[in-house]
């Protein structure tokens, strides 16, 4: 029988318990993944009892409350608090999403909060997105034109509409980190977030590099590792459809 041994620091241990000190009758338990690589200790799950009578509605509010009032040592990313910057993406109640738009009232029972899955963890809820950003850079996410014009580069309404469902992507990585193909081939497969971005520039009528862009992604590993499992589309907190964008790239390649 095959025996698999996990590295020592991948074993998650039971952590500290922070008992409520307010005496509130409206308490919820929040379990949070904690790991600080500088300590040499294993990851652990800390549990916090939180007074929900004085907590605004979103999971990010809950985290801010814990950080401000109970335990300032928790690390997580956030910026806009309005579902725009993508920095607060994490795994809540087993599902990837944005902490600033996810109401904690939607979570039944204890509230479990983890970093985005299958990323190297930098600290606590902060995943390492450096590979994803390198992949993003590789699709050259900017308008490429050779024809020089001093005038505004206009686009018809019809062509502009082709970018709907694409330009709204905030690169939060909820989709890529929920994609089984990306879990196993994350170094080589570009994943749904980056492929959606690639398609956003491929389909832009003002761009003059379409052929080259298509050629660059037409690769067994970069593109065709997508097996249309659709986890990505289910995970997107902006309601976008990266699986459809990937299918559109494949179709363009098949028909070009
Ligand atoms: S549809 Fe493709 S990109 Fe989306 S989760 Fe499935 S394999 Fe991943
Ligand atoms: S497609 Fe959706 S889930 Fe994926 S990075 Fe963009 S906004 Fe986030
Ligand atoms: S903090 Fe910006 S999307 Fe949540």
CSV table of C-alpha atoms and ligand atoms in Angstrom, one decimal:
chain,number,residue,atom,x,y,z
A,1,UNK,CA,0.0,0.0,0.0
A,2,UNK,CA,1.3,3.5,-0.9
A,3,UNK,CA,2.0,5.6,2.2
A,4,UNK,CA,2.0,9.4,1.8
A,5,UNK,CA,3.7,11.5,4.4
A,6,UNK,CA,2.8,15.1,4.5
A,7,UNK,CA,5.5,17.6,5.2
A,8,UNK,CA,5.6,18.5,9.0
A,9,UNK,CA,4.4,22.0,8.5
A,10,UNK,CA,1.4,21.0,6.4
A,11,UNK,CA,-0.3,19.5,9.4
A,12,UNK,CA,-2.8,22.0,10.8
A,13,UNK,CA,-3.1,22.0,14.5
A,14,UNK,CA,-5.7,23.2,17.0
A,15,UNK,CA,-4.8,26.7,17.9
A,16,UNK,CA,-5.7,29.3,20.6
A,17,UNK,CA,-9.2,29.9,21.9
A,18,UNK,CA,-10.3,33.5,22.4
A,19,UNK,CA,-13.3,33.5,24.7
A,20,UNK,CA,-15.8,36.4,24.5
A,21,UNK,CA,-15.2,39.1,27.1
A,22,UNK,CA,-18.2,41.3,26.4
A,23,UNK,CA,-20.8,39.0,27.9
A,24,UNK,CA,-22.9,39.3,24.8
A,25,UNK,CA,-25.8,36.9,24.2
A,26,UNK,CA,-25.2,36.9,20.5
A,27,UNK,CA,-21.9,35.1,20.0
A,28,UNK,CA,-20.6,33.3,16.9
A,29,UNK,CA,-17.5,31.2,16.7
A,30,UNK,CA,-15.0,32.1,14.0
A,31,UNK,CA,-12.3,29.6,13.1
A,32,UNK,CA,-9.3,31.2,11.3
A,33,UNK,CA,-6.3,29.6,9.6
A,34,UNK,CA,-3.1,31.0,11.1
A,35,UNK,CA,0.5,30.4,9.9
A,36,UNK,CA,3.5,32.5,10.4
A,37,UNK,CA,6.5,31.0,8.6
A,38,UNK,CA,9.0,33.0,10.7
A,39,UNK,CA,8.1,31.0,13.9
A,40,UNK,CA,8.9,27.6,12.5
A,41,UNK,CA,5.6,26.3,14.0
A,42,UNK,CA,2.9,24.4,12.2
A,43,UNK,CA,-0.2,26.1,10.9
A,44,UNK,CA,-3.1,26.2,13.4
A,45,UNK,CA,-6.8,27.1,13.6
A,46,UNK,CA,-7.5,29.8,16.1
A,47,UNK,CA,-11.1,30.2,17.4
A,48,UNK,CA,-12.6,33.5,18.3
A,49,UNK,CA,-15.9,34.1,20.0
A,50,UNK,CA,-17.3,37.3,18.5
A,51,UNK,CA,-20.1,39.6,19.7
A,52,UNK,CA,-22.3,39.8,16.7
A,53,UNK,CA,-24.5,42.6,18.1
A,54,UNK,CA,-21.8,45.1,17.3
A,55,UNK,CA,-20.5,43.7,14.1
A,56,UNK,CA,-21.4,45.0,10.6
A,57,UNK,CA,-22.7,42.6,8.0
A,58,UNK,CA,-19.7,41.3,5.9
A,59,UNK,CA,-17.0,38.8,6.7
A,60,UNK,CA,-14.4,41.5,6.2
A,61,UNK,CA,-16.1,43.5,9.0
A,62,UNK,CA,-15.9,40.4,11.2
A,63,UNK,CA,-12.2,40.1,10.5
A,64,UNK,CA,-11.6,43.8,11.1
A,65,UNK,CA,-13.5,43.5,14.4
A,66,UNK,CA,-11.3,40.6,15.5
A,67,UNK,CA,-8.1,42.4,14.4
A,68,UNK,CA,-9.1,45.6,16.1
A,69,UNK,CA,-10.7,44.3,19.3
A,70,UNK,CA,-9.4,40.8,20.0
A,71,UNK,CA,-6.2,39.8,18.2
A,72,UNK,CA,-4.2,42.3,16.2
A,73,UNK,CA,-1.8,39.7,14.9
A,74,UNK,CA,-4.0,38.3,12.1
A,75,UNK,CA,-2.8,39.0,8.6
A,76,UNK,CA,-5.1,39.4,5.6
A,77,UNK,CA,-5.3,41.6,2.5
A,78,UNK,CA,-8.0,44.2,2.0
A,79,UNK,CA,-8.2,47.6,0.4
A,80,UNK,CA,-11.4,49.0,-1.2
A,81,UNK,CA,-14.0,47.1,1.0
A,82,UNK,CA,-16.4,47.4,-2.0
A,83,UNK,CA,-15.7,44.4,-4.2
A,84,UNK,CA,-13.5,46.4,-6.6
A,85,UNK,CA,-9.9,45.7,-5.8
A,86,UNK,CA,-10.0,41.9,-5.4
A,87,UNK,CA,-7.5,41.9,-2.6
A,88,UNK,CA,-9.7,40.4,0.1
A,89,UNK,CA,-10.3,37.1,-1.8
A,90,UNK,CA,-10.2,34.1,0.6
A,91,UNK,CA,-12.0,30.8,1.3
A,92,UNK,CA,-15.1,31.3,3.6
A,93,UNK,CA,-17.3,28.4,4.6
A,94,UNK,CA,-15.5,26.2,2.0
A,95,UNK,CA,-16.1,28.6,-0.9
A,96,UNK,CA,-13.8,31.2,-2.5
A,97,UNK,CA,-15.1,34.8,-2.4
A,98,UNK,CA,-14.5,38.4,-1.5
A,99,UNK,CA,-14.7,38.9,2.3
A,100,UNK,CA,-15.9,42.5,1.8
A,101,UNK,CA,-19.0,41.4,-0.2
A,102,UNK,CA,-19.8,38.1,1.6
A,103,UNK,CA,-22.5,38.5,4.3
A,104,UNK,CA,-21.6,36.4,7.4
A,105,UNK,CA,-25.3,35.8,7.9
A,106,UNK,CA,-25.2,33.5,4.8
A,107,UNK,CA,-22.8,31.2,6.8
A,108,UNK,CA,-24.6,28.7,9.0
A,109,UNK,CA,-22.8,27.4,12.2
A,110,UNK,CA,-19.2,28.2,12.9
A,111,UNK,CA,-17.6,30.6,10.4
A,112,UNK,CA,-14.5,29.0,8.9
A,113,UNK,CA,-12.0,31.2,7.1
A,114,UNK,CA,-9.0,30.0,5.2
A,115,UNK,CA,-6.6,31.4,2.5
A,116,UNK,CA,-7.4,30.8,-1.1
A,117,UNK,CA,-6.8,27.1,-1.7
A,118,UNK,CA,-3.7,25.6,-3.3
A,119,UNK,CA,-1.5,28.7,-3.1
A,120,UNK,CA,1.7,28.8,-1.1
A,121,UNK,CA,0.7,30.7,2.1
A,122,UNK,CA,2.8,33.8,2.9
A,123,UNK,CA,1.1,34.4,6.3
A,124,UNK,CA,-2.3,33.6,7.7
A,125,UNK,CA,-4.9,34.4,5.1
A,126,UNK,CA,-2.4,35.8,2.6
A,127,UNK,CA,-1.7,33.5,-0.4
A,128,UNK,CA,1.3,33.9,-2.7
A,129,UNK,CA,-0.1,35.2,-6.1
A,130,UNK,CA,3.3,35.9,-7.6
A,131,UNK,CA,3.0,33.0,-10.2
A,132,UNK,CA,-0.4,34.2,-11.2
A,133,UNK,CA,0.9,37.7,-11.7
A,134,UNK,CA,3.8,36.5,-13.8
A,135,UNK,CA,1.2,34.5,-15.9
A,136,UNK,CA,-0.9,37.7,-16.2
A,137,UNK,CA,2.1,39.6,-17.4
A,138,UNK,CA,2.8,36.9,-20.0
A,139,UNK,CA,-0.5,37.7,-21.8
A,140,UNK,CA,0.5,41.3,-22.2
A,141,UNK,CA,-2.6,42.8,-20.7
A,142,UNK,CA,-2.5,46.1,-22.6
A,143,UNK,CA,-3.6,47.5,-26.0
A,144,UNK,CA,-1.1,46.7,-28.7
A,145,UNK,CA,-1.2,48.8,-31.9
A,146,UNK,CA,1.4,49.6,-34.5
A,147,UNK,CA,-0.6,52.2,-36.5
A,148,UNK,CA,0.2,55.6,-35.1
A,149,UNK,CA,-2.7,57.9,-34.6
A,150,UNK,CA,-3.0,61.2,-32.7
A,151,UNK,CA,-6.7,60.7,-32.5
A,152,UNK,CA,-8.9,58.9,-30.1
A,153,UNK,CA,-8.9,55.2,-30.8
A,154,UNK,CA,-12.7,54.7,-31.1
A,155,UNK,CA,-14.7,51.5,-31.0
A,156,UNK,CA,-18.2,50.8,-32.2
A,157,UNK,CA,-20.9,50.1,-29.6
A,158,UNK,CA,-21.2,46.6,-30.9
A,159,UNK,CA,-17.4,45.9,-30.5
A,160,UNK,CA,-17.4,47.6,-27.1
A,161,UNK,CA,-20.2,45.3,-26.0
A,162,UNK,CA,-18.0,42.3,-26.7
A,163,UNK,CA,-15.9,43.3,-23.7
A,164,UNK,CA,-18.9,43.1,-21.3
A,165,UNK,CA,-18.4,40.2,-18.9
A,166,UNK,CA,-14.6,40.5,-19.3
A,167,UNK,CA,-13.5,44.0,-18.4
A,168,UNK,CA,-15.2,43.7,-15.0
A,169,UNK,CA,-12.6,41.1,-13.9
A,170,UNK,CA,-10.8,42.3,-10.8
A,171,UNK,CA,-8.1,39.6,-10.8
A,172,UNK,CA,-9.1,38.3,-7.4
A,173,UNK,CA,-8.0,34.8,-8.3
A,174,UNK,CA,-11.1,33.1,-6.8
A,175,UNK,CA,-11.6,31.3,-10.1
A,176,UNK,CA,-8.1,30.1,-10.7
A,177,UNK,CA,-7.7,28.8,-7.1
A,178,UNK,CA,-10.9,26.8,-7.4
A,179,UNK,CA,-9.9,25.2,-10.6
A,180,UNK,CA,-8.6,21.6,-10.2
A,181,UNK,CA,-6.6,21.8,-13.4
A,182,UNK,CA,-4.8,24.9,-12.0
A,183,UNK,CA,-4.2,23.1,-8.7
A,184,UNK,CA,-2.3,20.4,-10.4
A,185,UNK,CA,-0.6,22.4,-13.2
A,186,UNK,CA,-0.5,25.9,-11.8
A,187,UNK,CA,3.0,26.6,-13.1
A,188,UNK,CA,2.2,25.8,-16.7
A,189,UNK,CA,-1.6,26.0,-17.2
A,190,UNK,CA,-2.6,29.7,-17.3
A,191,UNK,CA,-5.8,29.2,-15.4
A,192,UNK,CA,-9.2,30.8,-15.8
A,193,UNK,CA,-8.4,34.3,-14.5
A,194,UNK,CA,-5.4,34.8,-16.8
A,195,UNK,CA,-7.2,33.2,-19.8
A,196,UNK,CA,-10.2,35.4,-19.3
A,197,UNK,CA,-7.8,38.4,-19.4
A,198,UNK,CA,-6.1,37.0,-22.4
A,199,UNK,CA,-9.5,36.8,-24.2
A,200,UNK,CA,-10.4,40.3,-23.1
A,201,UNK,CA,-7.4,41.6,-25.2
A,202,UNK,CA,-7.9,39.0,-28.1
A,203,UNK,CA,-11.5,40.2,-28.6
A,204,UNK,CA,-10.8,43.9,-28.3
A,205,UNK,CA,-11.4,45.4,-31.8
A,206,UNK,CA,-8.8,48.1,-31.3
A,207,UNK,CA,-6.0,45.6,-30.6
A,208,UNK,CA,-3.7,44.8,-33.6
A,209,UNK,CA,-2.0,41.8,-32.1
A,210,UNK,CA,-4.8,39.2,-32.2
A,211,UNK,CA,-3.0,36.6,-34.3
A,212,UNK,CA,0.1,36.7,-32.1
A,213,UNK,CA,-2.0,36.6,-28.9
A,214,UNK,CA,-3.8,33.6,-30.1
A,215,UNK,CA,-0.6,31.9,-31.1
A,216,UNK,CA,0.9,32.5,-27.6
A,217,UNK,CA,-1.9,30.8,-25.7
A,218,UNK,CA,-2.5,28.0,-28.2
A,219,UNK,CA,-0.6,25.5,-26.1
A,220,UNK,CA,-1.4,22.1,-24.7
A,221,UNK,CA,-0.4,23.2,-21.2
A,222,UNK,CA,-1.3,26.9,-21.2
A,223,UNK,CA,-4.8,26.5,-22.6
A,224,UNK,CA,-5.9,23.0,-23.2
A,225,UNK,CA,-5.6,21.9,-19.6
A,226,UNK,CA,-9.0,23.4,-19.1
A,227,UNK,CA,-11.5,20.4,-19.0
A,228,UNK,CA,-14.6,22.5,-18.7
A,229,UNK,CA,-15.2,21.5,-15.1
A,230,UNK,CA,-16.8,25.0,-14.5
A,231,UNK,CA,-15.6,25.5,-10.9
A,232,UNK,CA,-14.2,28.8,-12.0
A,233,UNK,CA,-17.5,30.2,-13.1
A,234,UNK,CA,-19.2,29.0,-10.0
A,235,UNK,CA,-16.5,30.7,-7.9
A,236,UNK,CA,-16.4,34.1,-9.5
A,237,UNK,CA,-17.8,36.7,-7.1
A,238,UNK,CA,-18.3,39.2,-9.9
A,239,UNK,CA,-20.6,36.8,-11.8
A,240,UNK,CA,-18.3,36.4,-14.7
A,241,UNK,CA,-17.8,33.3,-16.8
A,242,UNK,CA,-14.2,32.4,-17.4
A,243,UNK,CA,-15.1,29.0,-18.7
A,244,UNK,CA,-17.0,30.6,-21.5
A,245,UNK,CA,-14.0,32.9,-22.3
A,246,UNK,CA,-11.7,29.9,-22.5
A,247,UNK,CA,-14.2,28.1,-24.7
A,248,UNK,CA,-14.3,31.2,-27.0
A,249,UNK,CA,-10.5,31.1,-27.3
A,250,UNK,CA,-10.6,27.4,-28.2
A,251,UNK,CA,-13.3,28.1,-30.8
A,252,UNK,CA,-11.3,31.0,-32.3
A,253,UNK,CA,-8.3,28.7,-32.6
A,254,UNK,CA,-10.3,25.9,-34.1
A,255,UNK,CA,-11.9,28.1,-36.7
A,256,UNK,CA,-8.9,30.4,-37.6
B,1,LIG,S1,-13.7,25.2,-16.7
B,1,LIG,FE1,-11.5,25.1,-17.1
B,1,LIG,S2,-10.7,26.8,-16.0
B,1,LIG,FE2,-12.8,26.5,-15.2
B,1,LIG,S3,-12.5,25.2,-13.4
B,1,LIG,FE3,-12.9,24.0,-15.1
B,1,LIG,S4,-10.9,23.4,-15.9
B,1,LIG,FE4,-10.6,25.1,-14.6
B,2,LIG,S1,-12.9,36.0,-13.4
B,2,LIG,FE1,-14.0,36.5,-11.5
B,2,LIG,S2,-13.0,35.1,-10.0
B,2,LIG,FE2,-11.7,35.1,-11.8
B,2,LIG,S3,-10.2,36.7,-11.3
B,2,LIG,FE3,-11.8,37.7,-12.5
B,2,LIG,S4,-13.2,38.5,-11.0
B,2,LIG,FE4,-12.0,37.0,-9.9
B,3,LIG,S1,-11.3,44.8,-0.2
B,3,LIG,FE1,-11.4,45.2,-2.3
B,3,LIG,S2,-12.5,43.6,-3.1
B,3,LIG,FE2,-12.7,43.3,-1.0
